[in-house]
């Protein structure tokens, strides 16, 4: 039977033995063998020549179409998991960022207020747009990343960038394409979610005259600038960290359940910390029904927030946001890799 490498040991040292994880397709088993360095290097070279994915990586080089399809399926699985687990934290975060009545409240106070006024269901208010959207845009973004990564095989993008400890241009270009795809789909869904979370109708806005009018379409893309800036900062950090972890600490991130959980949670949460000022701007712009932020640039809004609230104003809601990110994306990464292994095994 054909053996597929899921190589996950640390970089080999000369004259040492290593544990090599090999997937036996005929038996459907992941087996472990103690092998010499030379044999392991041979198996790894064969696997890479065939375009097989290094265990823990987001994509491989099996061909652009196949990788794009795999990314779509696994991205949908990721996207369905994240909002179900994380929406309660997101509701608290949005209220802290966008509703003035909670301007001086902490996360626990906001949570108690939501429960007292709306019950447990209040924490999942507005979940339908992000649930549908998350499955869709995460499927598209992982598909875009995987297709870009696969298409880079044999090009300069596959080579490590000097001075980066192995980071490849394919990862950066994949992150950029994924960010464009996600922002285009997510912006109107985020606006609907923010409006619902703050007790407003998403079909209303300054200058909007009808549900299916040109003005309504423009209203749905309100906040597209900060949404893209936030998405690029977050996904760029996410894909770079995942790439480094899969190459440099594979034994850690490939530990069953715990490894993917912490990889997904930490990589995404770090990305959110980098992107959080843009997230704050996005929430305020999309929740604004008075025209307060109309026509203002991202930098001008950030300066206004700093002037009124200090640096901490840019990170308003970071507590529940980071908690949501860590838990939701940790769980999602577990589901993602299970789906990825299943797709690659059967297709």
Short mmCIF file of C-alpha atoms in Angstrom, two decimals:
data_model
loop_
_atom_site.label_atom_id
_atom_site.label_comp_id
_atom_site.label_asym_id
_atom_site.label_seq_id
_atom_site.Cartn_x
_atom_site.Cartn_y
_atom_site.Cartn_z
CA UNK A 1 0.00 0.00 0.00
CA UNK A 2 1.03 3.57 -0.56
CA UNK A 3 2.51 5.24 2.50
CA UNK A 4 1.74 8.91 3.05
CA UNK A 5 4.03 10.87 5.30
CA UNK A 6 2.63 12.96 8.09
CA UNK A 7 6.14 13.87 9.22
CA UNK A 8 6.01 15.59 12.56
CA UNK A 9 9.33 15.11 14.32
CA UNK A 10 11.74 17.92 15.05
CA UNK A 11 14.39 18.86 12.46
CA UNK A 12 16.80 15.90 12.37
CA UNK A 13 20.39 15.96 13.59
CA UNK A 14 23.11 13.88 12.07
CA UNK A 15 23.54 10.31 13.34
CA UNK A 16 20.36 10.42 15.42
CA UNK A 17 17.17 8.38 15.29
CA UNK A 18 13.69 9.85 15.03
CA UNK A 19 10.11 8.78 15.34
CA UNK A 20 8.35 9.02 11.97
CA UNK A 21 4.57 9.08 11.74
CA UNK A 22 3.33 7.36 8.56
CA UNK A 23 -0.25 7.00 7.37
CA UNK A 24 -1.01 3.58 5.93
CA UNK A 25 -3.92 4.12 3.54
CA UNK A 26 -4.74 0.43 3.20
CA UNK A 27 -5.07 -0.13 6.94
CA UNK A 28 -6.33 3.36 7.71
CA UNK A 29 -3.89 3.63 10.60
CA UNK A 30 -1.39 6.21 11.70
CA UNK A 31 1.68 4.17 12.64
CA UNK A 32 4.90 5.23 14.30
CA UNK A 33 8.31 3.94 13.30
CA UNK A 34 11.77 4.60 14.62
CA UNK A 35 13.91 5.48 11.63
CA UNK A 36 17.38 6.77 10.90
CA UNK A 37 17.95 10.36 9.90
CA UNK A 38 18.82 9.45 6.32
CA UNK A 39 15.67 7.39 5.84
CA UNK A 40 13.54 10.08 7.37
CA UNK A 41 15.03 12.70 5.06
CA UNK A 42 14.35 10.40 2.09
CA UNK A 43 10.69 9.95 3.10
CA UNK A 44 10.27 13.70 3.68
CA UNK A 45 11.78 14.49 0.27
CA UNK A 46 9.47 11.97 -1.41
CA UNK A 47 6.43 13.42 0.35
CA UNK A 48 7.31 16.97 -0.64
CA UNK A 49 7.97 15.89 -4.22
CA UNK A 50 4.44 14.44 -4.32
CA UNK A 51 3.03 17.68 -2.92
CA UNK A 52 1.94 16.20 0.40
CA UNK A 53 1.24 18.55 3.28
CA UNK A 54 3.55 18.74 6.26
CA UNK A 55 1.45 17.74 9.27
CA UNK A 56 0.11 20.86 10.96
CA UNK A 57 0.31 23.06 7.86
CA UNK A 58 -2.77 24.70 6.37
CA UNK A 59 -2.09 23.60 2.78
CA UNK A 60 0.16 21.48 0.59
CA UNK A 61 1.15 21.31 -3.09
CA UNK A 62 -1.15 18.59 -4.47
CA UNK A 63 -2.39 20.93 -7.20
CA UNK A 64 -4.29 24.21 -7.09
CA UNK A 65 -7.74 22.73 -7.73
CA UNK A 66 -7.41 19.94 -5.19
CA UNK A 67 -5.96 22.23 -2.52
CA UNK A 68 -8.63 24.87 -3.16
CA UNK A 69 -11.39 22.26 -2.78
CA UNK A 70 -9.82 20.92 0.42
CA UNK A 71 -9.50 24.45 1.79
CA UNK A 72 -13.16 25.13 0.99
CA UNK A 73 -14.44 22.05 2.85
CA UNK A 74 -12.18 22.44 5.86
CA UNK A 75 -12.81 26.19 5.99
CA UNK A 76 -16.57 25.61 6.16
CA UNK A 77 -16.02 23.21 9.08
CA UNK A 78 -13.85 25.82 10.81
CA UNK A 79 -16.37 28.55 10.08
CA UNK A 80 -19.35 26.65 11.51
CA UNK A 81 -17.55 25.94 14.76
CA UNK A 82 -16.18 29.40 15.54
CA UNK A 83 -19.39 31.48 15.90
CA UNK A 84 -21.28 28.79 17.80
CA UNK A 85 -18.55 28.67 20.43
CA UNK A 86 -17.56 32.33 20.45
CA UNK A 87 -20.68 34.44 19.84
CA UNK A 88 -21.52 35.14 23.51
CA UNK A 89 -18.08 36.71 24.01
CA UNK A 90 -18.49 38.63 20.77
CA UNK A 91 -21.83 40.06 21.90
CA UNK A 92 -20.26 41.41 25.09
CA UNK A 93 -17.30 42.80 23.14
CA UNK A 94 -19.50 44.61 20.63
CA UNK A 95 -21.65 46.20 23.33
CA UNK A 96 -18.54 47.41 25.16
CA UNK A 97 -17.18 48.93 21.95
CA UNK A 98 -20.30 50.40 20.38
CA UNK A 99 -22.98 51.16 23.02
CA UNK A 100 -22.45 54.28 25.08
CA UNK A 101 -24.47 52.95 28.02
CA UNK A 102 -21.72 50.37 28.55
CA UNK A 103 -18.85 52.82 28.09
CA UNK A 104 -17.71 52.45 31.71
CA UNK A 105 -18.78 48.82 32.26
CA UNK A 106 -16.45 45.83 32.32
CA UNK A 107 -17.11 42.53 30.60
CA UNK A 108 -18.72 40.89 33.65
CA UNK A 109 -21.08 43.84 34.16
CA UNK A 110 -22.12 43.80 30.51
CA UNK A 111 -22.65 40.04 30.65
CA UNK A 112 -24.89 40.35 33.71
CA UNK A 113 -26.87 43.14 32.02
CA UNK A 114 -27.43 41.05 28.89
CA UNK A 115 -28.56 38.04 30.92
CA UNK A 116 -30.87 40.16 33.12
CA UNK A 117 -32.59 41.83 30.17
CA UNK A 118 -32.59 39.12 27.50
CA UNK A 119 -31.79 35.84 29.19
CA UNK A 120 -29.32 33.27 27.88
CA UNK A 121 -30.61 33.74 24.32
CA UNK A 122 -29.38 37.33 24.40
CA UNK A 123 -25.78 36.16 24.15
CA UNK A 124 -26.52 34.57 20.77
CA UNK A 125 -28.54 37.51 19.43
CA UNK A 126 -27.50 38.27 15.88
CA UNK A 127 -25.76 34.91 15.38
CA UNK A 128 -27.45 33.92 12.10
CA UNK A 129 -25.58 36.36 9.82
CA UNK A 130 -22.12 35.48 11.24
CA UNK A 131 -22.96 31.75 11.36
CA UNK A 132 -23.91 31.64 7.69
CA UNK A 133 -21.24 34.14 6.77
CA UNK A 134 -18.47 32.51 8.78
CA UNK A 135 -18.98 29.15 7.09
CA UNK A 136 -19.02 30.85 3.69
CA UNK A 137 -16.18 33.36 4.03
CA UNK A 138 -13.90 31.01 5.96
CA UNK A 139 -14.45 28.39 3.29
CA UNK A 140 -13.52 30.98 0.66
CA UNK A 141 -10.53 32.39 2.59
CA UNK A 142 -8.98 28.98 3.32
CA UNK A 143 -9.65 28.01 -0.29
CA UNK A 144 -7.95 31.20 -1.52
CA UNK A 145 -4.96 30.63 0.76
CA UNK A 146 -4.62 26.96 -0.20
CA UNK A 147 -4.93 27.66 -3.92
CA UNK A 148 -2.31 30.42 -3.72
CA UNK A 149 0.04 28.22 -1.69
CA UNK A 150 -0.31 25.31 -4.15
CA UNK A 151 0.08 27.56 -7.19
CA UNK A 152 3.40 28.81 -5.83
CA UNK A 153 5.06 25.42 -6.30
CA UNK A 154 8.11 25.75 -8.50
CA UNK A 155 8.14 29.57 -8.31
CA UNK A 156 10.21 32.06 -6.32
CA UNK A 157 7.33 32.26 -3.81
CA UNK A 158 8.15 28.72 -2.67
CA UNK A 159 11.65 29.72 -1.61
CA UNK A 160 12.35 31.01 1.93
CA UNK A 161 12.66 34.78 2.33
CA UNK A 162 16.22 35.62 3.49
CA UNK A 163 16.49 36.47 7.17
CA UNK A 164 13.04 35.10 8.10
CA UNK A 165 14.00 31.62 9.32
CA UNK A 166 12.19 29.89 6.48
CA UNK A 167 9.09 32.03 5.91
CA UNK A 168 7.99 31.75 2.28
CA UNK A 169 6.43 34.35 0.04
CA UNK A 170 3.60 31.92 -0.70
CA UNK A 171 2.41 32.30 2.90
CA UNK A 172 2.32 36.11 2.64
CA UNK A 173 0.58 36.19 -0.74
CA UNK A 174 -1.87 33.53 0.44
CA UNK A 175 -2.69 35.64 3.51
CA UNK A 176 -3.27 38.72 1.32
CA UNK A 177 -5.62 36.87 -1.05
CA UNK A 178 -7.45 35.30 1.89
CA UNK A 179 -7.90 38.76 3.48
CA UNK A 180 -9.37 40.26 0.31
CA UNK A 181 -11.80 37.35 -0.06
CA UNK A 182 -12.88 37.46 3.58
CA UNK A 183 -13.35 41.24 3.79
CA UNK A 184 -15.47 41.33 0.62
CA UNK A 185 -17.88 38.75 2.04
CA UNK A 186 -17.70 39.62 5.73
CA UNK A 187 -18.26 43.39 5.69
CA UNK A 188 -22.05 43.36 5.11
CA UNK A 189 -22.51 40.42 7.47
CA UNK A 190 -20.51 42.19 10.18
CA UNK A 191 -22.66 45.29 9.76
CA UNK A 192 -25.85 43.22 10.19
CA UNK A 193 -24.39 41.54 13.27
CA UNK A 194 -23.23 44.78 14.89
CA UNK A 195 -26.57 46.49 14.24
CA UNK A 196 -28.50 43.56 15.72
CA UNK A 197 -26.17 43.30 18.73
CA UNK A 198 -26.66 47.00 19.47
CA UNK A 199 -30.45 46.81 19.12
CA UNK A 200 -30.74 48.44 15.69
CA UNK A 201 -32.18 47.41 12.33
CA UNK A 202 -29.55 46.63 9.74
CA UNK A 203 -31.76 47.94 6.92
CA UNK A 204 -31.69 51.47 8.30
CA UNK A 205 -29.03 54.11 7.94
CA UNK A 206 -28.37 57.67 6.90
CA UNK A 207 -29.66 58.24 3.37
CA UNK A 208 -31.07 54.72 2.94
CA UNK A 209 -34.47 54.74 1.22
CA UNK A 210 -35.22 51.09 0.46
CA UNK A 211 -34.10 47.59 1.40
CA UNK A 212 -32.83 46.74 -2.10
CA UNK A 213 -31.67 50.19 -3.16
CA UNK A 214 -28.17 51.25 -4.19
CA UNK A 215 -28.00 53.23 -0.95
CA UNK A 216 -28.74 50.08 1.05
CA UNK A 217 -25.95 48.22 -0.73
CA UNK A 218 -23.58 51.06 0.09
CA UNK A 219 -24.80 50.99 3.68
CA UNK A 220 -24.03 47.26 3.93
CA UNK A 221 -20.42 48.00 2.98
CA UNK A 222 -20.09 50.75 5.54
CA UNK A 223 -16.86 50.16 7.44
CA UNK A 224 -15.21 48.20 4.63
CA UNK A 225 -11.91 50.08 5.08
CA UNK A 226 -11.34 49.22 8.75
CA UNK A 227 -12.74 45.72 8.11
CA UNK A 228 -10.05 45.04 5.49
CA UNK A 229 -7.29 46.61 7.63
CA UNK A 230 -8.39 44.49 10.58
CA UNK A 231 -8.64 41.32 8.47
CA UNK A 232 -5.23 41.74 6.83
CA UNK A 233 -3.54 42.38 10.19
CA UNK A 234 -5.24 39.41 11.80
CA UNK A 235 -4.92 36.86 8.98
CA UNK A 236 -1.38 37.90 8.14
CA UNK A 237 -0.33 37.23 11.73
CA UNK A 238 -2.37 34.01 11.87
CA UNK A 239 -0.92 32.35 8.75
CA UNK A 240 2.64 33.40 9.58
CA UNK A 241 2.45 31.99 13.12
CA UNK A 242 0.83 28.75 11.94
CA UNK A 243 3.54 28.35 9.30
CA UNK A 244 6.36 28.89 11.81
CA UNK A 245 4.81 26.56 14.39
CA UNK A 246 4.30 23.73 11.88
CA UNK A 247 7.94 23.96 10.76
CA UNK A 248 9.75 24.76 14.01
CA UNK A 249 7.76 23.11 16.81
CA UNK A 250 5.82 20.29 15.08
CA UNK A 251 5.92 17.97 18.08
CA UNK A 252 4.10 20.61 20.13
CA UNK A 253 1.40 21.73 17.69
CA UNK A 254 0.64 18.20 16.48
CA UNK A 255 -0.10 16.77 19.93
CA UNK A 256 -3.63 15.34 19.59
CA UNK A 257 -6.38 17.84 20.52
CA UNK A 258 -4.19 20.02 22.74
CA UNK A 259 -1.74 20.96 19.99
CA UNK A 260 -4.28 22.21 17.41
CA UNK A 261 -6.31 23.91 20.16
CA UNK A 262 -3.40 25.98 21.41
CA UNK A 263 -2.07 26.59 17.90
CA UNK A 264 -5.41 27.94 16.69
CA UNK A 265 -6.13 29.82 19.90
CA UNK A 266 -2.75 31.51 20.30
CA UNK A 267 -2.17 32.29 16.61
CA UNK A 268 -5.58 33.88 16.17
CA UNK A 269 -5.54 35.73 19.48
CA UNK A 270 -2.15 37.25 18.69
CA UNK A 271 -3.55 38.29 15.32
CA UNK A 272 -6.53 39.91 17.02
CA UNK A 273 -4.28 41.86 19.38
CA UNK A 274 -2.48 43.26 16.33
CA UNK A 275 -5.76 44.07 14.59
CA UNK A 276 -7.85 45.23 17.55
CA UNK A 277 -7.63 49.02 16.98
CA UNK A 278 -9.12 48.45 13.51
CA UNK A 279 -11.81 46.22 15.03
CA UNK A 280 -12.79 49.02 17.42
CA UNK A 281 -13.03 51.49 14.53
CA UNK A 282 -15.08 48.99 12.49
CA UNK A 283 -17.60 48.42 15.29
CA UNK A 284 -18.09 52.14 15.86
CA UNK A 285 -18.45 52.97 12.19
CA UNK A 286 -20.93 50.17 11.56
CA UNK A 287 -23.00 50.95 14.68
CA UNK A 288 -23.06 54.69 13.91
CA UNK A 289 -26.56 55.85 12.93
CA UNK A 290 -25.96 59.57 13.52
CA UNK A 291 -23.29 60.22 10.91
CA UNK A 292 -20.67 60.96 13.57
CA UNK A 293 -17.96 59.02 11.70
CA UNK A 294 -19.18 59.66 8.15
CA UNK A 295 -16.34 60.48 5.76
CA UNK A 296 -13.63 60.09 8.41
CA UNK A 297 -10.48 58.09 7.72
CA UNK A 298 -9.35 55.22 9.92
CA UNK A 299 -6.42 57.27 11.26
CA UNK A 300 -8.68 60.21 12.11
CA UNK A 301 -11.10 58.00 14.03
CA UNK A 302 -8.21 56.36 15.89
CA UNK A 303 -6.81 59.79 16.83
CA UNK A 304 -10.25 60.81 18.05
CA UNK A 305 -10.56 57.69 20.19
CA UNK A 306 -7.09 58.23 21.69
CA UNK A 307 -7.85 61.90 22.40
CA UNK A 308 -11.10 61.08 24.21
CA UNK A 309 -10.32 57.72 25.83
CA UNK A 310 -6.56 57.25 25.70
CA UNK A 311 -4.69 54.25 24.26
CA UNK A 312 -6.92 51.87 26.19
CA UNK A 313 -9.88 53.13 24.14
CA UNK A 314 -8.42 51.41 21.07
CA UNK A 315 -8.46 48.11 22.95
CA UNK A 316 -11.95 48.47 24.36
CA UNK A 317 -13.51 45.01 24.67
CA UNK A 318 -10.19 43.16 24.21
CA UNK A 319 -10.90 40.95 27.25
CA UNK A 320 -14.04 39.18 25.96
CA UNK A 321 -12.72 39.48 22.40
CA UNK A 322 -9.46 37.68 23.20
CA UNK A 323 -11.33 35.05 25.23
CA UNK A 324 -13.72 34.45 22.34
CA UNK A 325 -10.84 34.27 19.91
CA UNK A 326 -8.82 31.79 21.94
CA UNK A 327 -11.66 29.40 22.78
CA UNK A 328 -13.54 29.60 19.47
CA UNK A 329 -10.50 29.35 17.22
CA UNK A 330 -8.85 26.68 19.35
CA UNK A 331 -11.95 24.49 18.98
CA UNK A 332 -12.23 25.40 15.31
CA UNK A 333 -8.63 24.38 14.59
CA UNK A 334 -9.28 20.94 16.07
CA UNK A 335 -12.28 20.50 13.77
CA UNK A 336 -10.30 21.93 10.83
CA UNK A 337 -7.50 19.38 11.08
CA UNK A 338 -9.89 16.47 11.57
CA UNK A 339 -11.74 17.57 8.44
CA UNK A 340 -8.45 18.09 6.59
CA UNK A 341 -7.17 14.60 7.42
CA UNK A 342 -10.52 13.08 6.40
CA UNK A 343 -10.62 14.89 3.05
CA UNK A 344 -7.01 14.01 2.20
CA UNK A 345 -7.57 10.39 3.18
CA UNK A 346 -10.67 9.94 1.04
CA UNK A 347 -9.95 12.26 -1.87
#
